[in-house]
Short mmCIF file of C-alpha atoms and ligand atoms in Angstrom, two decimals:
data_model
loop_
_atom_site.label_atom_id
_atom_site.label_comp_id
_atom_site.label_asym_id
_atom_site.label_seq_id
_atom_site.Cartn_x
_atom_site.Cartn_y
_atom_site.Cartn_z
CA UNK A 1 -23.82 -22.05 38.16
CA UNK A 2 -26.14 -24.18 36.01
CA UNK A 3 -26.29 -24.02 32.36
CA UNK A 4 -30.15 -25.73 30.59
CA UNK A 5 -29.78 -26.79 27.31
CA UNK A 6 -32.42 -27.67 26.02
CA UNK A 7 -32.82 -29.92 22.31
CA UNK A 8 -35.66 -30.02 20.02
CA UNK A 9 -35.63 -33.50 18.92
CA UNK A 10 -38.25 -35.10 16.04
CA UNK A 11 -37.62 -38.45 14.77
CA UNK A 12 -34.15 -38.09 15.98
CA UNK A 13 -33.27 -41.30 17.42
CA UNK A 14 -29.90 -42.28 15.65
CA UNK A 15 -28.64 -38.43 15.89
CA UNK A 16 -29.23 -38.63 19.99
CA UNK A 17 -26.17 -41.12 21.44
CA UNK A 18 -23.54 -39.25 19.04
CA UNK A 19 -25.11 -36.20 20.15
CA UNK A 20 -24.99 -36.82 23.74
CA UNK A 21 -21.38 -38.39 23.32
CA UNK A 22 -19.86 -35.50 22.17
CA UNK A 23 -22.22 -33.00 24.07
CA UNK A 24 -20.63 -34.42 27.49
CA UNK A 25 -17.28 -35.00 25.79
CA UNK A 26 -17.80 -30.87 25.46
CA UNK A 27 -19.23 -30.42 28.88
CA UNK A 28 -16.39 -31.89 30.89
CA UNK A 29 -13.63 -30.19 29.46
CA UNK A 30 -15.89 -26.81 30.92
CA UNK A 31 -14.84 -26.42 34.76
CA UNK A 32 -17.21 -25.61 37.24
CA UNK A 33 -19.92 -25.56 35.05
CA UNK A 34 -22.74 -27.82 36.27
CA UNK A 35 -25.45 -28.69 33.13
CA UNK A 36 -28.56 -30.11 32.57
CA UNK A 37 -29.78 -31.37 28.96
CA UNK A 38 -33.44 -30.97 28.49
CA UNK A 39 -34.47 -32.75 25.22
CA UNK A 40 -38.04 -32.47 23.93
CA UNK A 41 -39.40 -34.95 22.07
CA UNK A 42 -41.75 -32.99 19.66
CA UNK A 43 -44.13 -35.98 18.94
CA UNK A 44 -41.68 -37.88 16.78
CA UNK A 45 -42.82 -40.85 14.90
CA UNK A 46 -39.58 -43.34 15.66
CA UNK A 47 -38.18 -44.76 18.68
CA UNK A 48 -36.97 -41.11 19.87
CA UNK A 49 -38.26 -41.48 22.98
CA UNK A 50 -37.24 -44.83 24.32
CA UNK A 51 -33.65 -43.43 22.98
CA UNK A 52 -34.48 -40.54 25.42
CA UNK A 53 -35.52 -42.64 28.54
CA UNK A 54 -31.99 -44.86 28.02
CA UNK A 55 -30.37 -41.86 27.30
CA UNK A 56 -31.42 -40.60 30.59
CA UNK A 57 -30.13 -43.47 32.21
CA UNK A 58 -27.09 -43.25 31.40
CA UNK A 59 -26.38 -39.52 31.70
CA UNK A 60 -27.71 -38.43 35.14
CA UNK A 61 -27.61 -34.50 33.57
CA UNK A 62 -30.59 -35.37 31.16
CA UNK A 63 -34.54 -34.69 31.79
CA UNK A 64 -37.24 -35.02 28.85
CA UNK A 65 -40.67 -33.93 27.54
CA UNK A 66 -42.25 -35.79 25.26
CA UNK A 67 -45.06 -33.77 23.46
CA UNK A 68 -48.26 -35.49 22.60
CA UNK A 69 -48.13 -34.89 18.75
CA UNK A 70 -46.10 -32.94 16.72
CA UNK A 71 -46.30 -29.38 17.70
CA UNK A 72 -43.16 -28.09 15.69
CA UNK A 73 -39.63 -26.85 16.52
CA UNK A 74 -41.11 -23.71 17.93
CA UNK A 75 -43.32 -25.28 20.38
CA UNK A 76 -40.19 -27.68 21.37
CA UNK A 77 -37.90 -25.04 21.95
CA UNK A 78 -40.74 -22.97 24.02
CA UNK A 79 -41.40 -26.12 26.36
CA UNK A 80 -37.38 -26.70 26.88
CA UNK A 81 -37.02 -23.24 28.03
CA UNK A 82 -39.94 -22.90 30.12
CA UNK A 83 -38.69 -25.94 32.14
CA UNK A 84 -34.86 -25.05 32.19
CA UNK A 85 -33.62 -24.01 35.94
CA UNK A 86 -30.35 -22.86 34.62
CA UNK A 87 -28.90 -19.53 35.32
CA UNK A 88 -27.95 -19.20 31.52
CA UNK A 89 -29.96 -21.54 28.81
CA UNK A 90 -28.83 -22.37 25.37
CA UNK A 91 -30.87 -24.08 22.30
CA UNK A 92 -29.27 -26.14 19.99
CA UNK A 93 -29.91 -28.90 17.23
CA UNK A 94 -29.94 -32.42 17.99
CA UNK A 95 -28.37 -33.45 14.83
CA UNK A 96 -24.45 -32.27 15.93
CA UNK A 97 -25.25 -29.59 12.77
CA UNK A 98 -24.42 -26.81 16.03
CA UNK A 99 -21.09 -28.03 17.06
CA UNK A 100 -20.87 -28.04 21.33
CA UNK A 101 -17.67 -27.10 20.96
CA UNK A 102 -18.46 -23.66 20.62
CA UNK A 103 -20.03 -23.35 23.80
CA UNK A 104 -17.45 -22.97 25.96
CA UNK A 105 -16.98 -19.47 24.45
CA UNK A 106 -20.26 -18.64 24.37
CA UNK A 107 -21.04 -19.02 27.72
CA UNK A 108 -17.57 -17.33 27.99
CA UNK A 109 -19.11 -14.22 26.06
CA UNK A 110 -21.99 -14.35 28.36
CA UNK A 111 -20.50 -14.80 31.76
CA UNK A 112 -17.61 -12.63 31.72
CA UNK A 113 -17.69 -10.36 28.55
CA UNK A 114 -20.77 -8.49 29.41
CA UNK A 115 -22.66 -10.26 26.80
CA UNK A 116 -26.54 -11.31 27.55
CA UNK A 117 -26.67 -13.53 23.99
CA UNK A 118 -24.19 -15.46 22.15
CA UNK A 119 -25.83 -16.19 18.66
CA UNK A 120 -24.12 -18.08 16.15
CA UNK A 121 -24.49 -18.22 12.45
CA UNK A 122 -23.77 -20.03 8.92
CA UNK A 123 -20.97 -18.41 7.06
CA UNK A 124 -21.16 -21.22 4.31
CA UNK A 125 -24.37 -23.12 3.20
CA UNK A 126 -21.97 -25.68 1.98
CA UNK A 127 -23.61 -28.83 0.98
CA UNK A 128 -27.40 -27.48 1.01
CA UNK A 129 -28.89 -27.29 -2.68
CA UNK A 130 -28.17 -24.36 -4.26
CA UNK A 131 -31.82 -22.97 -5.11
CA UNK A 132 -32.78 -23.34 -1.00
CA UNK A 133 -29.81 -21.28 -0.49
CA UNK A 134 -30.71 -18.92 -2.90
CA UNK A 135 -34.08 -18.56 -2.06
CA UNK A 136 -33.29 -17.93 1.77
CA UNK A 137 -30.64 -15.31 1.10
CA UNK A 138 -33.78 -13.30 -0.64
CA UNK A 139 -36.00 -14.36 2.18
CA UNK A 140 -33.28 -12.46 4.52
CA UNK A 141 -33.28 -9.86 2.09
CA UNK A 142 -36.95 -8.80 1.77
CA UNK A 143 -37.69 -9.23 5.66
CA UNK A 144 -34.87 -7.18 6.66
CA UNK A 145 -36.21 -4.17 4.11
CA UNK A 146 -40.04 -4.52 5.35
CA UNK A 147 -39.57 -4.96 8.78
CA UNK A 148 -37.33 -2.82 11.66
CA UNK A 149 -36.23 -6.03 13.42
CA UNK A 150 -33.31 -6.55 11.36
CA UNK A 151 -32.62 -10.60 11.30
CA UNK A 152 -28.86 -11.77 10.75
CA UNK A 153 -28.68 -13.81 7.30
CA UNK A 154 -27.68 -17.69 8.23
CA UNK A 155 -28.05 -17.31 11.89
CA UNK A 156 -29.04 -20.31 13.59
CA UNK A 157 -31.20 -21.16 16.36
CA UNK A 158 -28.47 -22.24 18.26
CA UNK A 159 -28.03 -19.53 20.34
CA UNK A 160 -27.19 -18.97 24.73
CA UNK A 161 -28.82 -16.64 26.39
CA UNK A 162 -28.41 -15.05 30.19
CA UNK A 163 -31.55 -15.75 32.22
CA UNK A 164 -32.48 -11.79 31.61
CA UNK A 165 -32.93 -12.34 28.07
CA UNK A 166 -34.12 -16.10 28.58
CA UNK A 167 -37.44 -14.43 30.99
CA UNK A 168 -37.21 -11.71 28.36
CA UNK A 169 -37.91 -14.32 25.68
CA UNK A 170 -40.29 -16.49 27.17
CA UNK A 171 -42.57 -13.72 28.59
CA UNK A 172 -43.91 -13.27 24.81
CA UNK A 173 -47.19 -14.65 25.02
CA UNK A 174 -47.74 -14.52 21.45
CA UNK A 175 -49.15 -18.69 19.46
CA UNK A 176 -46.93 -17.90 16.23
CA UNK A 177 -43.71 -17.95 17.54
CA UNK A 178 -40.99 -17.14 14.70
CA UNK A 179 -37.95 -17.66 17.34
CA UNK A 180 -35.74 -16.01 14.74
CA UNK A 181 -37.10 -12.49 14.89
CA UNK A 182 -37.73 -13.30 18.74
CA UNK A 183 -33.97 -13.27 19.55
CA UNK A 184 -33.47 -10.26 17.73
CA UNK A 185 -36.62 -8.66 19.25
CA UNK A 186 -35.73 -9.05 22.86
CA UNK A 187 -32.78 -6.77 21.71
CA UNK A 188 -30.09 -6.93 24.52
CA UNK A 189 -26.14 -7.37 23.69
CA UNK A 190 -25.31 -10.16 21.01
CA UNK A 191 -21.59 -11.95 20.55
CA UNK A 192 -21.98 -13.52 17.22
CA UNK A 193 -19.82 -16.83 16.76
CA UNK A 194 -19.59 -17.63 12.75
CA UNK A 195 -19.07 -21.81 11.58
CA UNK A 196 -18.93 -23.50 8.88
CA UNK A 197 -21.69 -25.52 7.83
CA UNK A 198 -21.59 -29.26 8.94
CA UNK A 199 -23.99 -31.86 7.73
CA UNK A 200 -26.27 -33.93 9.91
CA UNK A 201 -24.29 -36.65 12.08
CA UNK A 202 -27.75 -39.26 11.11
CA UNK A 203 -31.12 -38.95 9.83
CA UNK A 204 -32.53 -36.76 7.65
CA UNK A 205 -34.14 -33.16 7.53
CA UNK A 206 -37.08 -32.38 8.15
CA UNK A 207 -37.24 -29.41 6.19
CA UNK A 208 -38.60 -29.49 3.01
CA UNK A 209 -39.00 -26.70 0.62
CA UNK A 210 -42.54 -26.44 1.00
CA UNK A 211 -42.03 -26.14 5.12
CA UNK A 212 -39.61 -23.40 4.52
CA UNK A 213 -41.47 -21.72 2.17
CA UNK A 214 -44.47 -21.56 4.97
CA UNK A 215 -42.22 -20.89 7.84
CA UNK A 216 -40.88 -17.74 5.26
CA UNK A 217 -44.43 -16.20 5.14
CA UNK A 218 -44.77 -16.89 8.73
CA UNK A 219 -41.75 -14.80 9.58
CA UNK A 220 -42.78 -12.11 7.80
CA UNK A 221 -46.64 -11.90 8.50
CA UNK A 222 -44.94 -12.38 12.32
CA UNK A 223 -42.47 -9.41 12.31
CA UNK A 224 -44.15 -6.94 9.60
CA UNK A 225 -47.53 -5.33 9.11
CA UNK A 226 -45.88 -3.67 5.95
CA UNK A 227 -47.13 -6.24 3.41
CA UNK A 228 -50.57 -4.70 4.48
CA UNK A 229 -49.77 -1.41 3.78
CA UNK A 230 -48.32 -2.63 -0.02
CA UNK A 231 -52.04 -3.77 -0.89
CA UNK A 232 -53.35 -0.48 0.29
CA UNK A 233 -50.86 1.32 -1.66
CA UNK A 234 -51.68 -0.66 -4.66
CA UNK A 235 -54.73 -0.17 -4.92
CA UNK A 236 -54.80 3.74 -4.88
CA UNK A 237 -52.24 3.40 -7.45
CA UNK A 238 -54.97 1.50 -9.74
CA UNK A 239 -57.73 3.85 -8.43
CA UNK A 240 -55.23 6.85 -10.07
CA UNK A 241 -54.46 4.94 -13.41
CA UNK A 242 -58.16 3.98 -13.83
CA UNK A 243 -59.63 7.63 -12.98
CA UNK A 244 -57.11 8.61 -15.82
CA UNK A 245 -57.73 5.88 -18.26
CA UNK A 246 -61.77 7.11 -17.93
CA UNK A 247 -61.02 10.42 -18.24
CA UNK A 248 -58.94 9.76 -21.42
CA UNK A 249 -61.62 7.00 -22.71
CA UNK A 250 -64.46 9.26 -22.28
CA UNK A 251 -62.73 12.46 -24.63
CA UNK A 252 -61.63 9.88 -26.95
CA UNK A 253 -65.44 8.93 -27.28
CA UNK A 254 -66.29 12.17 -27.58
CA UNK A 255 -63.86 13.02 -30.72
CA UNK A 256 -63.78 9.63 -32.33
CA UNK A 257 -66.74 7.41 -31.52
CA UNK A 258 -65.16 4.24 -31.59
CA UNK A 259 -65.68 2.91 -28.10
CA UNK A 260 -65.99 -0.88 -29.18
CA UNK A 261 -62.57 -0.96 -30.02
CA UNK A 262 -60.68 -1.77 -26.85
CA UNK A 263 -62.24 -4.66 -25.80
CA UNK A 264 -58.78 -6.69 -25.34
CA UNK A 265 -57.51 -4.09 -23.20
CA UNK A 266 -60.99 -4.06 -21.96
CA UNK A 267 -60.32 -7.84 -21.22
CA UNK A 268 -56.58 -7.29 -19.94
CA UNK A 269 -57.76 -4.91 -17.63
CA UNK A 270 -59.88 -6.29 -16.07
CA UNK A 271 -58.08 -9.79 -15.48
CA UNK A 272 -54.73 -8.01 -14.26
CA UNK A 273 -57.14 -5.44 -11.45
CA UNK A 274 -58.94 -8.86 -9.80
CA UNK A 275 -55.78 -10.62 -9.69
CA UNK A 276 -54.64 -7.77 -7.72
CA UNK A 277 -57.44 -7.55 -5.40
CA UNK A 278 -57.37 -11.43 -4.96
CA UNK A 279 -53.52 -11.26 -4.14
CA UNK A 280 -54.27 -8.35 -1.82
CA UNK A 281 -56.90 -10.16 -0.25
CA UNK A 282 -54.63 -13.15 0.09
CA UNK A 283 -52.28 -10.65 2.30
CA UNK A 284 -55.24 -9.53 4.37
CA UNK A 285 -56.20 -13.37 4.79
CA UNK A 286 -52.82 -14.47 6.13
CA UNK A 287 -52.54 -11.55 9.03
CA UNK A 288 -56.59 -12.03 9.85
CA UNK A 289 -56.05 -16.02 10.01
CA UNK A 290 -52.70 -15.21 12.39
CA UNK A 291 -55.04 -12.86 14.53
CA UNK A 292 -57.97 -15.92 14.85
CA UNK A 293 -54.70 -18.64 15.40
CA UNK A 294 -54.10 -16.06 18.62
CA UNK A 295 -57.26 -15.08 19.58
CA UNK A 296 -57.88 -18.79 20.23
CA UNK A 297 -54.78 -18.40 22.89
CA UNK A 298 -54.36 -21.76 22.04
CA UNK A 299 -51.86 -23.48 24.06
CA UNK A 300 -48.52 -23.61 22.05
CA UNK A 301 -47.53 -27.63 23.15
CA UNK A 302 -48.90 -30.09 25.24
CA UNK A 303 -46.89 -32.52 27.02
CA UNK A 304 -47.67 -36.64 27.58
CA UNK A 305 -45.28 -37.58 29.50
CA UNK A 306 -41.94 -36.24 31.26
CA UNK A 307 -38.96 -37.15 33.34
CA UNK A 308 -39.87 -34.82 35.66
CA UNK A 309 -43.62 -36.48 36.36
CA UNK A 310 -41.86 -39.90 35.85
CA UNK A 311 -38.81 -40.49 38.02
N1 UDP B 1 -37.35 -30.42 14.89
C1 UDP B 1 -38.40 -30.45 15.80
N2 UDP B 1 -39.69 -30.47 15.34
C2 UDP B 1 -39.99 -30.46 14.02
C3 UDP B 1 -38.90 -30.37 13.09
C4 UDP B 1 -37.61 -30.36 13.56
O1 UDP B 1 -38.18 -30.47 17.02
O2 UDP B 1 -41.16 -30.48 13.67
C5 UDP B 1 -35.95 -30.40 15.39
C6 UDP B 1 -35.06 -31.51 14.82
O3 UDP B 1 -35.17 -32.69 15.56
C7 UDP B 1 -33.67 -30.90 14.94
C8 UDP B 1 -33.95 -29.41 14.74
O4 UDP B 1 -35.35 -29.22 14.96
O5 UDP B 1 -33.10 -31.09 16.22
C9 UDP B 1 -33.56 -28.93 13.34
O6 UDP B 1 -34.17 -29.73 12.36
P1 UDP B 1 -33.38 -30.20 11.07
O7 UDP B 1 -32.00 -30.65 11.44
O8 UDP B 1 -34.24 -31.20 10.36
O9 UDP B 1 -33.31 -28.87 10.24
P2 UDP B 1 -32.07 -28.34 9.36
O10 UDP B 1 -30.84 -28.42 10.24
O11 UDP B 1 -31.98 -29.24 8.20
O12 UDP B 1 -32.45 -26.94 9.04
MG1 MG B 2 -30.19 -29.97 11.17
#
């Protein structure tokens, strides 16, 4: 029985020996359970790779890809579980912010519970600033109402699947790959294991506001064509209003004759409708430039260099 686990890694390379430390520490306290550690080095700027290659040395268990530029923590986790051989695979953060020692009950969950997924989320948000928190507990909100897969607020993409729902996962061909609604896509049985929030062992985040306000949109334009069907729905409403503002306008000519006045709401009018149609043609413009980002069937990663081509 072979478990993959594969780790994401950018500019990671003071997180990776605690990591590893108390990754192993984990893994052999877990009996019978043979592991490899496949970390993916997602183009990172530091030393993160030479940290890998000594890394390997030292643990016999570890293989690495090292991406030739930064592809993102989508592409990373794609790559680690295309490669994995295990009969179950699990993701997980390099920065000990998923504690390991969960994982001998998930793969618990998975191997003898009937489970095919053990997911885990965030039941605090403890030491992240308050207004990310806030703003990602309405992100959870609004996908959940637009779209039918329903994601789980604070759920983490440290997750371990079976190697059904690992195929199941990896067969979806699609470039913009918004793992989050993935896992919940694939559907299959879920054990959800809750934690407190835990800040990063070393280094820093590489999330910025900005990135998680793009990677927001992304989820949604990924998971929901409803956004689309808004605009349309907005605009009939201002074709109604403005057939009945004409109709009104027009009588009012008719029994008054004082059509100049008006020309503020004349003015207000016509400012509010085009920022409408530019805002709905800002929705259309995000799925069309998602269909063209596709089209291209660009691959999703590229890889320099690996153990595997190496040793
Ligand atoms: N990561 C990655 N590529 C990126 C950004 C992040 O592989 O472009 C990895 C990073 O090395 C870490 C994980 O994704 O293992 C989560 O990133 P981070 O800890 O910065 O996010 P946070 O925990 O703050 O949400
Ligand atoms: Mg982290």
């Amino acid at each position: 029985m072979l478990i993959s686990l594969v780790v994401p890694c950018y500019n990671e390379s003071e997180a990776l020996r605690p990591f590893m430390a108390e990754l192993t520490r984990v893994l052999d306290s877990m009996e019978g359970v043979e592991a490899e550690v496949i970390l993916v080095d997602d183009g990172s700027r530091d030393n993160t790779l030479d940290v890998m290659q000594d890394v390997a040395k030292q643990y016999p268990i570890v293989r690495w890809l090292s991406f030739s530029r930064n592809f993102g923590k989508e592409g990373a986790i794609l790559a680690g579980l295309q490669a994995a051989k295990g009969d179950y695979a699990a993701v997980m953060d390099a920065d000990l912010q998923d504690p390991p020692a969960l994982l001998p009950d998930m793969l618990k969950a998975v191997r003898e519970e009937g489970y095919d997924c053990a997911g885990t989320r965030r039941v605090s948000r403890k030491g992240e600033p308050p207004i990310r928190s806030f703003f990602a507990r309405r992100f959870y909100r609004l996908i959940n109402r637009m779209s039918t897969t329903q994601l789980v607020d604070g759920s983490r993409d440290y997750k371990l699947l079976s190697r059904k729902a690992l195929d199941a996962l990896i067969s979806m061909p699609e470039v913009n790959r918004f793992s989050k609604g993935l896992y919940e896509w694939i559907g299959f049985r879920t054990k959800w294991f809750e934690f407190e929030n835990v800040e990063r062992v070393a280094g820093e985040t590489k999330w910025s506001f900005w990135r998680l306000f793009k990677y927001s949109v992304e989820g949604i334009v990924a998971f929901t064509t409803i956004p689309l069907t808004l605009s349309a729905i907005l605009g009939l409403l201002f074709m109604v209003i403005s057939a009945v503002a004409l109709v009104s306008l027009v009588i009012r000519q008719y029994l008054y004759h004082n059509s100049v006045d008006g020309w503020t709401s004349m003015v207000c009018i016509i400012l509010l409708l085009s920022g409408v149609q530019l805002f709905c043609f800002g929705i259309f413009g995000q799925y069309l430039a998602k269909m063209y980002m596709e089209i291209k069937r660009r691959p999703q990663y590229i890889i320099s260099r690996s153990s595997d081509e190496e040793r």
